[in-house]
Coordinates of C-alpha atoms and ligand atoms in Angstrom, one line a residue:
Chain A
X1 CA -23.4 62.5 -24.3
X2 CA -22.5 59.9 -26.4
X3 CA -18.8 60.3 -25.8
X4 CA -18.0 56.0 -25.7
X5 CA -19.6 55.9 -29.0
X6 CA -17.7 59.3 -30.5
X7 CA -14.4 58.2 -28.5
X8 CA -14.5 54.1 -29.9
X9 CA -15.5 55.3 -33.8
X10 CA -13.6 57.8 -34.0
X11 CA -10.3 55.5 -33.2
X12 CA -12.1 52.5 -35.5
X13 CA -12.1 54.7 -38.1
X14 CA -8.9 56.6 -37.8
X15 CA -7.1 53.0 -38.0
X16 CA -9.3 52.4 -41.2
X17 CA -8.3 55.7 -43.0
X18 CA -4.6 54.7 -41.9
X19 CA -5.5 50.9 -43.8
X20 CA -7.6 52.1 -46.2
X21 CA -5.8 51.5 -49.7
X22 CA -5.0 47.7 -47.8
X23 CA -8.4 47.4 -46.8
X24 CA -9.8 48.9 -50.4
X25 CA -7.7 46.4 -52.5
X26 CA -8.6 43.3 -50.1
X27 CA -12.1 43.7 -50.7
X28 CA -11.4 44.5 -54.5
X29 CA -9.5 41.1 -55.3
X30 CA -12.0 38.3 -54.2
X31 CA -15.1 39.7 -55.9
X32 CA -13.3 40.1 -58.9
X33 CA -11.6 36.6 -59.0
X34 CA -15.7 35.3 -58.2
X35 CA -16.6 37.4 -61.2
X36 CA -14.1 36.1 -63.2
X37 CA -14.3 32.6 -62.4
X38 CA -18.3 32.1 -62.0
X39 CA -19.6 35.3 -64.4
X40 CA -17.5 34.8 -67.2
X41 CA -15.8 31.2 -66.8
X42 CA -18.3 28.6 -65.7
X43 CA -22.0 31.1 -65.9
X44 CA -21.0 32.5 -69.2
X45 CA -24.5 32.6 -71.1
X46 CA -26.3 31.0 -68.2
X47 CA -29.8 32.0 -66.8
X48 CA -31.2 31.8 -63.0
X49 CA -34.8 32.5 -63.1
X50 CA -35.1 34.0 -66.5
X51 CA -32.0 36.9 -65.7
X52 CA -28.3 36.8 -67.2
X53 CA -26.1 35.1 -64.7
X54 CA -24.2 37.9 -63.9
X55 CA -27.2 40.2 -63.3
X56 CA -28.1 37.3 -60.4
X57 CA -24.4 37.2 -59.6
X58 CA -23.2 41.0 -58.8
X59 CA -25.8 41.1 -55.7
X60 CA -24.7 38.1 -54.6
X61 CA -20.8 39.2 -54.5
X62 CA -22.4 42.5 -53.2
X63 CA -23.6 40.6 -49.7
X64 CA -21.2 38.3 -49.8
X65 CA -17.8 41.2 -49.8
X66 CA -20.0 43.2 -47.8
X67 CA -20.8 40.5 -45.5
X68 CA -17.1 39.8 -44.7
X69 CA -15.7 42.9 -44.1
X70 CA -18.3 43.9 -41.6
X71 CA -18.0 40.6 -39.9
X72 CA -14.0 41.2 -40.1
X73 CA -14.4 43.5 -37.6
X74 CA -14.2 40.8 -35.1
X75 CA -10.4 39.6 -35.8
X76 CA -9.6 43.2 -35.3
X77 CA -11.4 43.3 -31.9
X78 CA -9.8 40.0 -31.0
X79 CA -6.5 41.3 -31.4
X80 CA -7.0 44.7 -30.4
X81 CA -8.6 43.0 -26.9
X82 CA -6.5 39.8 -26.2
X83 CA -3.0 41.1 -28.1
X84 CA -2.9 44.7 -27.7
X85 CA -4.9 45.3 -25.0
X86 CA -6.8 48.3 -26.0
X87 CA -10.0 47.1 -25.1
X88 CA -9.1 47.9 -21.8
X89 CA -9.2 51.4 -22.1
X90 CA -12.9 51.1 -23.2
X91 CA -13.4 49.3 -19.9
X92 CA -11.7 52.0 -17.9
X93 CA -13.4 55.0 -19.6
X94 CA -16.7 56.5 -18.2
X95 CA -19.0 54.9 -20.6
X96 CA -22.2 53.1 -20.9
X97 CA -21.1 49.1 -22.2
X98 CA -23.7 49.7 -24.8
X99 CA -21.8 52.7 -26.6
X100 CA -18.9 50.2 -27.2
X101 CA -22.0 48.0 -28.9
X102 CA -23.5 50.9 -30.9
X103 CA -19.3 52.7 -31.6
X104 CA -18.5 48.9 -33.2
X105 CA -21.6 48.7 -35.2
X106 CA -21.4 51.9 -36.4
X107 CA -17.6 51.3 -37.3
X108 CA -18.7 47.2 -39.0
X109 CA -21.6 49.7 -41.1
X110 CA -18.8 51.7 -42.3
X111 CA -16.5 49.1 -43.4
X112 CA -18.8 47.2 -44.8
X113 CA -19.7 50.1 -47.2
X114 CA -16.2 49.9 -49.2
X115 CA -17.0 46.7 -50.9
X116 CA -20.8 48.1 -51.7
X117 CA -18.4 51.1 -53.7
X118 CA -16.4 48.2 -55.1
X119 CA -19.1 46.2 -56.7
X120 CA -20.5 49.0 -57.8
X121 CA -17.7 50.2 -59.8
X122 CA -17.7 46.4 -61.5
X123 CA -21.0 46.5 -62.1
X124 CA -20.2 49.4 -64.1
X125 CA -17.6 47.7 -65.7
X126 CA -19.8 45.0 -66.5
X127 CA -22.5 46.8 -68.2
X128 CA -24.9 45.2 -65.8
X129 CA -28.3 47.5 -65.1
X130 CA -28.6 47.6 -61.3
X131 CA -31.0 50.1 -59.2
X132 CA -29.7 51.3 -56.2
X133 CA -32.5 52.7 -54.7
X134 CA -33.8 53.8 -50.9
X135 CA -35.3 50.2 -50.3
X136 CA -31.5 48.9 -51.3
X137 CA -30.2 51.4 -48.7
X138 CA -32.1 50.4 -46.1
X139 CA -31.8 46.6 -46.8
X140 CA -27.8 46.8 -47.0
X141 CA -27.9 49.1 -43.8
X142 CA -29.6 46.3 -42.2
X143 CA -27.3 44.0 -43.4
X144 CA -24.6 45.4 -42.8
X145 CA -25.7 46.0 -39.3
X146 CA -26.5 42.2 -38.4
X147 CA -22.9 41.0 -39.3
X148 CA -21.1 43.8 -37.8
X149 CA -23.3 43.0 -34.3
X150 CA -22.0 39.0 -35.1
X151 CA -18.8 39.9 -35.9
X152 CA -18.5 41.9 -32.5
X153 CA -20.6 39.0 -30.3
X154 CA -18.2 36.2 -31.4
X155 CA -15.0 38.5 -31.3
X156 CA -16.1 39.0 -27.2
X157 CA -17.1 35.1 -26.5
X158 CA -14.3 34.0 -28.3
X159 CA -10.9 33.8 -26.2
X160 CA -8.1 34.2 -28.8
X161 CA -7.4 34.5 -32.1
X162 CA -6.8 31.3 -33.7
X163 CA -10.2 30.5 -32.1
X164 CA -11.6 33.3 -34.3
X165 CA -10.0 32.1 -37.2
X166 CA -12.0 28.8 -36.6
X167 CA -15.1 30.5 -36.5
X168 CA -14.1 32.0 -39.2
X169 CA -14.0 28.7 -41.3
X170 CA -16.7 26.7 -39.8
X171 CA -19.3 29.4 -39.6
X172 CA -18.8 32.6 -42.6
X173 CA -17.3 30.2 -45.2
X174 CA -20.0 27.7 -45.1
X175 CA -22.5 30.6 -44.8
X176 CA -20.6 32.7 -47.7
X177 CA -21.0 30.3 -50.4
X178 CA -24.5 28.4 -49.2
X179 CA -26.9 31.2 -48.9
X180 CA -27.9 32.3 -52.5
X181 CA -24.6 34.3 -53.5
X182 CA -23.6 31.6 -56.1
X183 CA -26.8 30.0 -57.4
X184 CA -30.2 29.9 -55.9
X185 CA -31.0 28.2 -53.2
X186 CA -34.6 26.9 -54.0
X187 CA -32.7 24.4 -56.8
X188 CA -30.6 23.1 -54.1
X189 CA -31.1 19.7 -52.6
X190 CA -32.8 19.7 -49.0
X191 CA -30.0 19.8 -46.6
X192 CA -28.4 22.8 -48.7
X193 CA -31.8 24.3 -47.5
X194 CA -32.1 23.2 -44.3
X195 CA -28.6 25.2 -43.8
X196 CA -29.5 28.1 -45.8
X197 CA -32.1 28.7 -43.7
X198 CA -30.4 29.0 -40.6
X199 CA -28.0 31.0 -42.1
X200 CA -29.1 35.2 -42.2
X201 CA -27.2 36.1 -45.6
X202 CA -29.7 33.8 -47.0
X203 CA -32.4 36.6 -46.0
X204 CA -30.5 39.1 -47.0
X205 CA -29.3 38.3 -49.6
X206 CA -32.5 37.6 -51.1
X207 CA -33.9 40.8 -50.1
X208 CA -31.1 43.3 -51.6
X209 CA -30.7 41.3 -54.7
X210 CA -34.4 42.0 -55.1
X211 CA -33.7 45.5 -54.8
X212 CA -31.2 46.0 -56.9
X213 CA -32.7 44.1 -60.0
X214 CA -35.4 46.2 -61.7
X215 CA -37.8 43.8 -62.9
X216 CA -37.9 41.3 -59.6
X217 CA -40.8 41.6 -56.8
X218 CA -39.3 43.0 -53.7
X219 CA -39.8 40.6 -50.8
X220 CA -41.1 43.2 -48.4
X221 CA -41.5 41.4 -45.8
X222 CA -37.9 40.5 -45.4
X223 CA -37.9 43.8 -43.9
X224 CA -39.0 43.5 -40.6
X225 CA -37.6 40.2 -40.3
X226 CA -34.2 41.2 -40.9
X227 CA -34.6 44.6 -38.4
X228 CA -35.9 41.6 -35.8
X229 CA -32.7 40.4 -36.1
X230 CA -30.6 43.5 -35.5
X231 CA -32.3 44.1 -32.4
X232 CA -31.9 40.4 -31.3
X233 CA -28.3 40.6 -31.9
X234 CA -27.7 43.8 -30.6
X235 CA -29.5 42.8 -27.2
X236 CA -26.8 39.7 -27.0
X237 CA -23.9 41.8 -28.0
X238 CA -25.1 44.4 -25.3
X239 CA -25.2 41.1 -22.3
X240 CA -22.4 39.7 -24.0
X241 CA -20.4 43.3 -23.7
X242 CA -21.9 44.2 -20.0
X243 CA -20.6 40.8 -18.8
X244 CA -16.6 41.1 -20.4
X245 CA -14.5 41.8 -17.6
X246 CA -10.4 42.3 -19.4
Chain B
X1 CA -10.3 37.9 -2.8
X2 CA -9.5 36.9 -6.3
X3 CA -8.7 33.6 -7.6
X4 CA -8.6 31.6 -11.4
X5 CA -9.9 28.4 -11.3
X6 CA -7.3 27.0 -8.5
X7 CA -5.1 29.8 -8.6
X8 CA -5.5 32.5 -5.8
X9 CA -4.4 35.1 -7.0
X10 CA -5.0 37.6 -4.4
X11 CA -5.8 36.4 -1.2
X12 CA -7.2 38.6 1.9
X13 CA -5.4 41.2 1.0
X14 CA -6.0 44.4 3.6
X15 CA -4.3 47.7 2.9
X16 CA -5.1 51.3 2.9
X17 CA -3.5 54.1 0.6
X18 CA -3.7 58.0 1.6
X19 CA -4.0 60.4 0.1
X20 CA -1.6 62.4 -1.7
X21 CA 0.8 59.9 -1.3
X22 CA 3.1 58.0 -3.3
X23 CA 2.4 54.4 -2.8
X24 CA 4.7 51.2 -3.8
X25 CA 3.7 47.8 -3.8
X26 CA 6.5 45.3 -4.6
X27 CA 6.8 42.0 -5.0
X28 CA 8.1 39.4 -7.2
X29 CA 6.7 37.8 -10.0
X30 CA 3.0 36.2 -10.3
X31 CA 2.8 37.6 -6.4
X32 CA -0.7 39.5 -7.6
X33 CA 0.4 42.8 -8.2
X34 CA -1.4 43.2 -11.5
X35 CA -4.6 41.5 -10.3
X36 CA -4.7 43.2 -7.2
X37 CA -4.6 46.6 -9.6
X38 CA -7.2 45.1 -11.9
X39 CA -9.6 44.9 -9.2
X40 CA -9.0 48.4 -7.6
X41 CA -9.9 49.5 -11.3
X42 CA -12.8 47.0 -11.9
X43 CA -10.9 45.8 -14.8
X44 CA -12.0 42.7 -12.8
X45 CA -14.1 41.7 -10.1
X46 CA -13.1 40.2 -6.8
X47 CA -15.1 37.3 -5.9
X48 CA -14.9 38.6 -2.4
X49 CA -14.1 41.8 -0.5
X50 CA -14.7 45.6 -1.1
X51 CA -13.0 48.7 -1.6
X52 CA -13.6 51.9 0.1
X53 CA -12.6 55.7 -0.5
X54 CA -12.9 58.3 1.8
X55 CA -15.0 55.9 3.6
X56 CA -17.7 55.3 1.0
X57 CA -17.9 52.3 -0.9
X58 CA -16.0 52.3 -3.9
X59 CA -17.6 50.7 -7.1
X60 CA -15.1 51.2 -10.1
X61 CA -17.8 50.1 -12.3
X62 CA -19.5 53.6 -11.4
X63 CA -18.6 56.4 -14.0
X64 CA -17.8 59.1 -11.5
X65 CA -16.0 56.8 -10.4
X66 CA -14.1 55.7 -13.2
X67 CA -13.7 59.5 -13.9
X68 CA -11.4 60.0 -10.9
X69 CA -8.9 56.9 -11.7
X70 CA -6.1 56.8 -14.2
X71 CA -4.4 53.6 -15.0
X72 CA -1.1 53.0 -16.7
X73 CA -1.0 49.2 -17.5
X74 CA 1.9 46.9 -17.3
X75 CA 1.5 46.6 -21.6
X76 CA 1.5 49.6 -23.2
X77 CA -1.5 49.2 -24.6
X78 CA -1.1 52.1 -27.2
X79 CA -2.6 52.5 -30.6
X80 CA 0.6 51.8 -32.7
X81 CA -0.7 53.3 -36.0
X82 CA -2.1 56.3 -34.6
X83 CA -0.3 59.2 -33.4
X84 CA 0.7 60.2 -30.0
X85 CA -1.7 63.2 -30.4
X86 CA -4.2 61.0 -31.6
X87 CA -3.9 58.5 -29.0
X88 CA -4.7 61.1 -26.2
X89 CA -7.1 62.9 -28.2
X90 CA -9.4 59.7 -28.2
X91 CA -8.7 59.1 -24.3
X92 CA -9.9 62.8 -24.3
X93 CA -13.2 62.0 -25.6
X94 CA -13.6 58.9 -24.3
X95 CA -13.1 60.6 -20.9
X96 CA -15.9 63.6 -21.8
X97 CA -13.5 66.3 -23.2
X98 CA -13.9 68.5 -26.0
X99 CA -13.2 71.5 -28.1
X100 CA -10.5 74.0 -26.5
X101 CA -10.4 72.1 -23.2
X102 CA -9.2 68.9 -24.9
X103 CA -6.9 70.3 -26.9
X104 CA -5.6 72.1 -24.2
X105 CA -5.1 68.9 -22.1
X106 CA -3.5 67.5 -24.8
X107 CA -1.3 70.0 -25.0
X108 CA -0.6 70.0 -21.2
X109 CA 0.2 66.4 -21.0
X110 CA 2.3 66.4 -24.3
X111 CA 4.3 69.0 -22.3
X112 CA 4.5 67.3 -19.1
X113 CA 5.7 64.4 -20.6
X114 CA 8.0 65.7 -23.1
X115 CA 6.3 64.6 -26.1
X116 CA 5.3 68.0 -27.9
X117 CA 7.8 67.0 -30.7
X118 CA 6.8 63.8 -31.2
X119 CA 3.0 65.0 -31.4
X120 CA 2.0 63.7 -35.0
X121 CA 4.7 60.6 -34.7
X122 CA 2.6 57.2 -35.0
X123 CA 3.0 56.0 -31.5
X124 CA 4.7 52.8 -32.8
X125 CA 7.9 54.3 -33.7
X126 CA 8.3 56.1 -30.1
X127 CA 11.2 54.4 -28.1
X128 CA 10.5 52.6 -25.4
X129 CA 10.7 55.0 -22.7
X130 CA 8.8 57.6 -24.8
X131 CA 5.9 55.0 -25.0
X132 CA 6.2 54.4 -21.4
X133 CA 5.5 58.1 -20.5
X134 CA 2.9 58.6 -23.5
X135 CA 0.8 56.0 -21.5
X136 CA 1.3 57.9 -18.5
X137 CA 0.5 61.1 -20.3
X138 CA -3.0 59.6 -21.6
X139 CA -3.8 58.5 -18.0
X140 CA -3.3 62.0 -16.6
X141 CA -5.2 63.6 -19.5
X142 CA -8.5 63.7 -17.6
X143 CA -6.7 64.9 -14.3
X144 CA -7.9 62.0 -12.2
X145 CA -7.0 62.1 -8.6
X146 CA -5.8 58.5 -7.8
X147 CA -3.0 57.3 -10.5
X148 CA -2.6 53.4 -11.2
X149 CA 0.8 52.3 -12.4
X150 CA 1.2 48.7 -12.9
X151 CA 5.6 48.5 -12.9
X152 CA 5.5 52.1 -14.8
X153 CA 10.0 51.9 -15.2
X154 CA 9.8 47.6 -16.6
X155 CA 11.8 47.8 -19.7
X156 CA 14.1 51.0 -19.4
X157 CA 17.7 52.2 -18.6
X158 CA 19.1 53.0 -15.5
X159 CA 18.9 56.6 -16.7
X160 CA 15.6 56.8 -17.9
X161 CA 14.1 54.8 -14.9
X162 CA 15.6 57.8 -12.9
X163 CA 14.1 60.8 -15.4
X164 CA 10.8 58.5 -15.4
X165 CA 11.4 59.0 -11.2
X166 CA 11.7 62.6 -11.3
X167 CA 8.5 62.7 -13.6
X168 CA 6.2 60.6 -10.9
X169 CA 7.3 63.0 -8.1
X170 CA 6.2 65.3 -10.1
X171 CA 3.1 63.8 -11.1
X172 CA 2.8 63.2 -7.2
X173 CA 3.2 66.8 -6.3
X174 CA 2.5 68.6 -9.1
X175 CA -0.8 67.3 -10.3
X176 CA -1.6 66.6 -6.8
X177 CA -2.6 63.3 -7.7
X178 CA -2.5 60.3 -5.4
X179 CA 0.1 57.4 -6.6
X180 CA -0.2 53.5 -6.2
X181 CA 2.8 51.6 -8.6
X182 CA 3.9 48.3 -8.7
X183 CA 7.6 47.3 -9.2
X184 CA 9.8 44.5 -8.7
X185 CA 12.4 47.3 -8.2
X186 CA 13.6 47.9 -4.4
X187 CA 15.3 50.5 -4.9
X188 CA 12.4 52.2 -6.9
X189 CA 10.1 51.4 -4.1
X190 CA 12.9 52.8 -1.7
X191 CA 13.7 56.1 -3.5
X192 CA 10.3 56.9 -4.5
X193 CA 7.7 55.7 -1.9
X194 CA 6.4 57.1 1.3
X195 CA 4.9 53.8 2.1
X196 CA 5.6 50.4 0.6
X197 CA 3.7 47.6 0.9
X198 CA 5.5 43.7 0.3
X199 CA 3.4 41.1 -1.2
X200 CA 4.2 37.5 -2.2
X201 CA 2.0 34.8 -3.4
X202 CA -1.4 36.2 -3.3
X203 CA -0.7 37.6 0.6
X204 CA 1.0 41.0 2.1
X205 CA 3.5 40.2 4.2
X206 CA 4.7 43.7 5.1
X207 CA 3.8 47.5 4.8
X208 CA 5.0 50.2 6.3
X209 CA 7.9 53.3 5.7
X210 CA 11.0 51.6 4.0
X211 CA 12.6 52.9 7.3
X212 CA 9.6 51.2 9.2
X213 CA 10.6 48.3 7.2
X214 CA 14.0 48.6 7.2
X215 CA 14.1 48.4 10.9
X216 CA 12.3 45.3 11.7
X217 CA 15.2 43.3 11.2
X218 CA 17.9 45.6 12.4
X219 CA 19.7 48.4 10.8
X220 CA 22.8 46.6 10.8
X221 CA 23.6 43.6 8.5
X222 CA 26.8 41.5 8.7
X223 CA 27.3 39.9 5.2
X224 CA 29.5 36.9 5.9
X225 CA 31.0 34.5 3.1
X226 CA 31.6 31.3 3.5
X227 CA 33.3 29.6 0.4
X228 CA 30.8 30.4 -2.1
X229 CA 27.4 30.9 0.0
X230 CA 26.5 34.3 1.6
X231 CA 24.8 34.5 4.4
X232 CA 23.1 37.7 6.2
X233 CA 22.5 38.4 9.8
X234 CA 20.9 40.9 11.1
X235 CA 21.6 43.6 14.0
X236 CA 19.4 46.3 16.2
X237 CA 23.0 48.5 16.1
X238 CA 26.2 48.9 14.8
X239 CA 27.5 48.1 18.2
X240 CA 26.1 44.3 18.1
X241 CA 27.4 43.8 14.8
X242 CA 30.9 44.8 15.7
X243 CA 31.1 42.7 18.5
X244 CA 29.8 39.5 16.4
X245 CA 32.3 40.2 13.6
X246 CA 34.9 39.7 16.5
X247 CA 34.0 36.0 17.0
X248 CA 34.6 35.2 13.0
X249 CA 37.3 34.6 11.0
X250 CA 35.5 34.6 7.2
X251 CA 35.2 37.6 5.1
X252 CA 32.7 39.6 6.4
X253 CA 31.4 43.2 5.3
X254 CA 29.4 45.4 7.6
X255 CA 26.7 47.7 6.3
X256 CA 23.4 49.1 6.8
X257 CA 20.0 47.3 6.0
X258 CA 18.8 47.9 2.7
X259 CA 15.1 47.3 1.7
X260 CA 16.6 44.6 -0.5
X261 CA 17.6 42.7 2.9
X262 CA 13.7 42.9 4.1
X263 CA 12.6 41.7 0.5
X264 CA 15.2 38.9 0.2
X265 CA 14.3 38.1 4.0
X266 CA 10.6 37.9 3.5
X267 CA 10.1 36.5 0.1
X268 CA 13.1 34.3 0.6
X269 CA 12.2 32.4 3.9
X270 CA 8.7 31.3 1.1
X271 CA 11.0 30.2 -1.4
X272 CA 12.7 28.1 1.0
X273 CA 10.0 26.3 2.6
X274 CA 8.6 25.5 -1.0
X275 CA 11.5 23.5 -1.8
X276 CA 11.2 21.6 1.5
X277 CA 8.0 20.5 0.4
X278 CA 8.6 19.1 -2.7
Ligands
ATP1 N1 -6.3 35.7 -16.4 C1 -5.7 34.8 -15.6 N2 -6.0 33.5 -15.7 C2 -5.4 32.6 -14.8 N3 -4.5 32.9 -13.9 C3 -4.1 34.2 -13.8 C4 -4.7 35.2 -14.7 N4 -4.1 36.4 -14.3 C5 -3.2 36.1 -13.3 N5 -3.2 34.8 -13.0 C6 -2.4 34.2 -12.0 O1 -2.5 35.0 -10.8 C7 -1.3 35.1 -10.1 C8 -0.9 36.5 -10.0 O2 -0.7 37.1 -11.2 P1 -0.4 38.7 -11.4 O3 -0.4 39.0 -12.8 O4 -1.4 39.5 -10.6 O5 1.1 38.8 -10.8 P2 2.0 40.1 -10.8 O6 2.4 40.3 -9.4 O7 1.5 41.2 -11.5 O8 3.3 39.5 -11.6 P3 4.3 40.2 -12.6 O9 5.3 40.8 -11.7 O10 4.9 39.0 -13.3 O11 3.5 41.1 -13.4 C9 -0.3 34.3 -11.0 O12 -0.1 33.0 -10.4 C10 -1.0 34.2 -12.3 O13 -0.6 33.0 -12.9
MG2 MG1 2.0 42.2 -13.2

């Protein structure tokens, strides 16, 4: 049972271990450049909603880091489909299409984990008081979960790699500094809403930060909208998947 | 039936493979080879036609089925970071093995292929040959019964094509294990092949034994030169050709048909017509 999903996670994550001091100080740079730049430089002193800016700012960088590298798993299934040709041997092996789904979400969880350790580390750093509780577990699990299934759906509709790269720009850059990771959303002018809304950080995003400060009401029902959305998108990346031929 | 967009890529193509034997199917480049293998593997899917085995219907999307089929693509489509053992560790478990049996398997193929050394080397740094046979090794590792080899010698030596020779007989006999490659090679097809099996843009325009083959145009061939050009002609015996080398007066060399004549003749006559209609 369960050998596509043991077989495909167990090679994801071999690679990983092989990449992992790349892959650790990649997701370490940008968050601290952010922290630098928008903590300290510009948000020194400032207030969103009555907390420091940096308390509203480390759970934003927390998503955001988060966000990509369980989302990056898609360049890496782009290549490893359309340049190396590996995905073939999925294809070929005895196994249900939706193991590949579940193995790549699995692996996208996973990755998107390092940068969680990161953050928390500079939040150490920064003498910021966050609470990582169950409720932030299974918010960032969630999370984690909904980019790793995007990540995976655009890496199979997409047909090569500089096409990724323009998803890459048009959709997770946009969506990366526009959902409530830099400043709140609510003070932004409508259109900045209108996208915002569309975009599932936003959701997210609200709910861990909520977690994670102390004194903020937890947006419960964020919850089941954001475990609506795994299920959606694992249900596309499943048709997407069962449709691939090489 | 297979085509992209305009391209036919395959195009009512009819054949049948036995089993146990060691099948080649030649042809030059962009003939269909590799499509024609991607949809005896359901690595695509034909928009018409079907395949049958041991008179049953054959669906390769099936995972019995896909249990009994090993492929060896024309890219070696290794895991370059990983190591050799690990790259056949995660066929293994991709393919249902585990515990003792996989390593055991592993251990088997490493030995067949003469890779036990190199067991814990990333699969990157193997030479070329070495990843050649390491992609063959994976694709026996769950002992299928019908082997797939899309041009399993393109990139090596004249002595290492041989040794990879040796090591597909083996395969053949050994493992028991029924053979189907693709080469541009004739003299692969020629030394290795019970049957072999000509195609050329998207259509098979031969199969048979290379004698079979061999014989269709006559066993005799008279290569005669004129100035630069070469031309061939064919003869049923030696006898004919003798007595047709009396009426010229150009070099001329005698010899027996090669499977490169049939080839040359049958892809050749195409190429020809093409440029007339341009
Ligand atoms: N994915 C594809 N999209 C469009 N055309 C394709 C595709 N794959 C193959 N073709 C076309 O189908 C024809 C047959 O290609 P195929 O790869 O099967 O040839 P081949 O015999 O394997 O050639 P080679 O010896 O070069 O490997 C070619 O004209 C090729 O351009
Ligand atoms: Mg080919």
């Amino acid at each position: 049972m369960f050998n596509g999903v043991r077989g495909i996670y167990l090679r994801e994550t071999l690679i990983l271990r092989k990449k992992l001091v790349k892959t650790v100080l990649a997701s370490a740079v940008s968050p601290a450049l952010f922290l630098i730049a928008f903590g300290y430089g510009v948000g020194q002193g400032a207030q969103v909603n009555g907390h420091d800016y940096l308390l509203f700012l480390l759970p934003g960088l927390l998503t955001m880091s988060s966000m990509n590298q369980s989302y990056g798993i898609a360049t890496e299934i782009n290549i490893s489909r359309f340049y190396f040709k590996v995905f073939e041997e999925y294809l070929l092996a005895p196994l249900k299409r939706w193991e590949i789904v579940v193995a790549e979400m699995f692996y996208g969880v996973t990755k998107g984990l390092i940068p969680v350790v990161i953050i928390g580390i500079y939040t150490l750093l920064c003498g910021v008081q966050l609470t990582f509780g169950v409720r932030f577990l299974v918010a960032l699990l969630l999370h984690l979960a909904i980019f790793s299934l995007l990540g995976l759906i655009t890496a199979l509709l997409v047909r090569n790699h500089s096409d990724q790269a323009l998803m890459n720009s048009f959709l997770i850059t946009p969506m990366m500094f526009l959902s409530g990771t830099f400043f709140p959303v609510e003070k932004m002018p409508v259109v900045i809403r209108a996208v915002a809304a569309l975009s599932p950080l936003t959701y997210s995003t609200r709910l861990i930060r909520s977690t994670l400060i102390g004194d903020m009401a937890v947006n419960n029902a964020l919850f089941p909208l954001l475990a609506v959305m795994v299920v959606v998108l694992f249900i596309v990346a499943y048709r997407v998947v069962n449709r691939v031929q090489i | 039936m297979r085509s992209f967009g305009s391209t036919l890529a395959v195009d009512n193509v009819s054949f049948q493979v036995y089993r146990g034997e060691l099948f080649a199917f030649l042809g030059p480049n962009g003939a269909g080879k590799t499509t024609t293998i991607n949809l005896l593997t359901g690595l695509l899917h034909p928009d018409r036609g079907e395949i049958r085995y041991r008179g049953e219907r054959f669906n390769p999307d099936l995972l019995a089925v896909k249990q009994l089929i090993g492929v060896v693509p024309q890219h070696n489509n290794l895991d370059k970071e990983l190591s050799v053992a690990e790259n056949l560790r995660i066929h293994g478990i991709l393919f249902g093995l585990r515990g003792r049996q996989l390593e055991e398997r592993i251990r088997f193929c490493l030995e067949f292929a003469d890779l036990l050394e190199k067991s814990a080397t990333a699969a990157g740094k193997l030479s070329g040959g070495m990843k050649r046979k390491l992609v063959i090794a994976r694709a026996l590792l769950h002992q299928p019964k019908i082997l797939f080899l899309d041009e399993p010698t393109v990139g090596l030596d004249p002595h290492s094509r041989r040794r990879m020779w040796a090591f597909l007989r083996r395969i053949n006999v050994e493992q028991q294990c029924t053979v189907f490659l693709t080469t541009h090679y004739i003299e692969e097809a020629e030394s290795l092949a019970q049957r072999v099996m000509i195609m050329d843009n998207a259509k098979i325009i031969a199969a048979g034994s290379p004698d079979e083959l061999k014989s269709c145009g006559g066993d005799y061939v008279l290569d005669i030169y004129r100035g630069t050009d070469l031309d061939s002609e064919f003869f049923a015996d030696r006898d004919a050709a003798l007595r047709r080398l009396k009426q010229l007066d150009t070099v001329v060399r005698i010899r027996e048909t090669t499977l490169e004549d049939v080839f040359l003749q049958l892809t050749g006559k195409r190429i020809a017509g093409g440029k007339g209609d341009v």
